[in-house]
Tab-separated table of C-alpha atoms in Angstrom:
chain	number	residue	atom	x	y	z
A	14	MET	CA	5.000	12.023	-11.038
A	15	GLU	CA	5.772	13.843	-7.612
A	16	ARG	CA	8.253	11.062	-6.445
A	17	GLU	CA	11.793	12.714	-6.661
A	18	SER	CA	12.805	10.966	-9.460
A	19	THR	CA	11.253	8.447	-11.732
A	20	ARG	CA	13.184	5.807	-13.824
A	21	TYR	CA	12.379	5.226	-17.512
A	22	CYS	CA	11.722	1.302	-17.064
A	23	ASP	CA	8.574	2.717	-14.646
A	24	ILE	CA	7.126	5.249	-16.455
A	25	ASN	CA	7.267	2.460	-19.780
A	26	ASN	CA	5.790	0.131	-17.113
A	27	LEU	CA	3.381	2.637	-16.058
A	28	LEU	CA	1.614	3.191	-19.872
A	29	SER	CA	0.468	0.306	-21.737
A	30	GLY	CA	-1.567	0.257	-25.298
A	31	ILE	CA	0.521	2.601	-26.599
A	32	SER	CA	3.989	2.333	-29.116
A	33	GLU	CA	7.764	2.245	-27.703
A	34	LYS	CA	8.614	5.697	-29.680
A	35	THR	CA	5.967	7.388	-27.023
A	36	PRO	CA	7.897	6.851	-23.476
A	37	THR	CA	11.057	7.614	-25.452
A	38	ALA	CA	9.665	10.856	-27.660
A	39	GLN	CA	7.463	12.955	-24.746
A	40	PRO	CA	9.897	12.853	-21.515
A	41	ARG	CA	12.583	14.213	-25.009
A	42	GLU	CA	10.571	16.638	-25.432
A	43	MET	CA	9.409	17.611	-21.920
A	44	GLU	CA	13.633	18.027	-21.268
A	45	GLN	CA	13.205	20.346	-24.182
A	46	ASP	CA	10.816	22.152	-23.061
A	47	GLY	CA	12.267	22.579	-19.366
A	48	ILE	CA	9.646	20.188	-17.712
A	49	ILE	CA	12.453	17.468	-16.551
A	50	PRO	CA	15.836	16.846	-16.435
A	51	ARG	CA	16.572	13.482	-18.325
A	52	VAL	CA	19.888	12.513	-15.897
A	53	VAL	CA	21.853	9.337	-17.637
A	54	TYR	CA	23.729	7.074	-15.233
A	55	PRO	CA	26.982	5.931	-16.937
A	56	GLU	CA	25.836	2.347	-15.887
A	57	VAL	CA	25.540	-1.200	-17.696
A	58	PRO	CA	22.494	-1.401	-17.942
A	59	PRO	CA	22.206	2.492	-18.333
A	60	ARG	CA	20.261	4.086	-15.793
A	61	VAL	CA	18.296	7.373	-17.006
A	62	GLU	CA	16.249	9.118	-13.952
A	63	TYR	CA	13.673	11.813	-14.529
A	64	GLN	CA	12.124	14.589	-11.997
A	65	LEU	CA	9.879	17.556	-12.083
A	66	THR	CA	11.797	21.035	-12.663
A	67	SER	CA	9.955	24.087	-10.566
A	68	LEU	CA	8.103	25.087	-14.311
A	69	GLY	CA	7.234	20.725	-14.126
A	70	HIS	CA	5.569	20.810	-10.328
A	71	SER	CA	3.693	24.536	-11.686
A	72	LEU	CA	2.245	22.282	-14.185
A	73	LEU	CA	0.665	19.828	-11.485
A	74	PRO	CA	-2.488	21.509	-10.739
A	75	VAL	CA	-3.068	21.312	-14.230
A	76	TYR	CA	-2.823	18.103	-14.578
A	77	ASP	CA	-4.678	17.416	-11.563
A	78	ALA	CA	-7.405	19.258	-12.699
A	79	LEU	CA	-7.411	17.268	-16.262
A	80	MET	CA	-7.426	13.795	-14.544
A	81	SER	CA	-10.032	14.479	-12.232
A	82	TRP	CA	-12.236	15.992	-15.402
A	83	GLY	CA	-11.049	12.509	-16.990
A	84	GLU	CA	-12.346	10.517	-14.389
A	85	HIS	CA	-16.013	12.227	-13.716
A	86	TYR	CA	-16.341	12.133	-17.608
A	87	ALA	CA	-15.412	8.322	-17.943
A	88	ASN	CA	-18.333	7.881	-14.525
A	89	ASN	CA	-20.442	10.024	-15.898
A	90	LYS	CA	-20.031	9.222	-20.105
A	91	GLU	CA	-23.897	8.888	-20.312
A	92	ASN	CA	-24.817	11.960	-18.598
A	93	PHE	CA	-22.601	13.926	-21.432
A	94	SER	CA	-24.662	15.000	-24.705
A	95	ARG	CA	-22.634	15.414	-28.115
């Protein structure tokens, strides 16, 4: 989510295999933690956008490291012992 802002429907469309509650609950928790602000526009239908705060941007290297590890693990599962 490095773009200026991301809409709820965009986040929801990117996620599959999760409950409807998760795309609603996670952004609210992230907002409470100061990672993203939630901007609601008084339109019909309502438009909600999210952006990263400076705290959220500081988490990008952690996110990138986790993504890299996950991709490496997914491509090399057979090389890891349990």
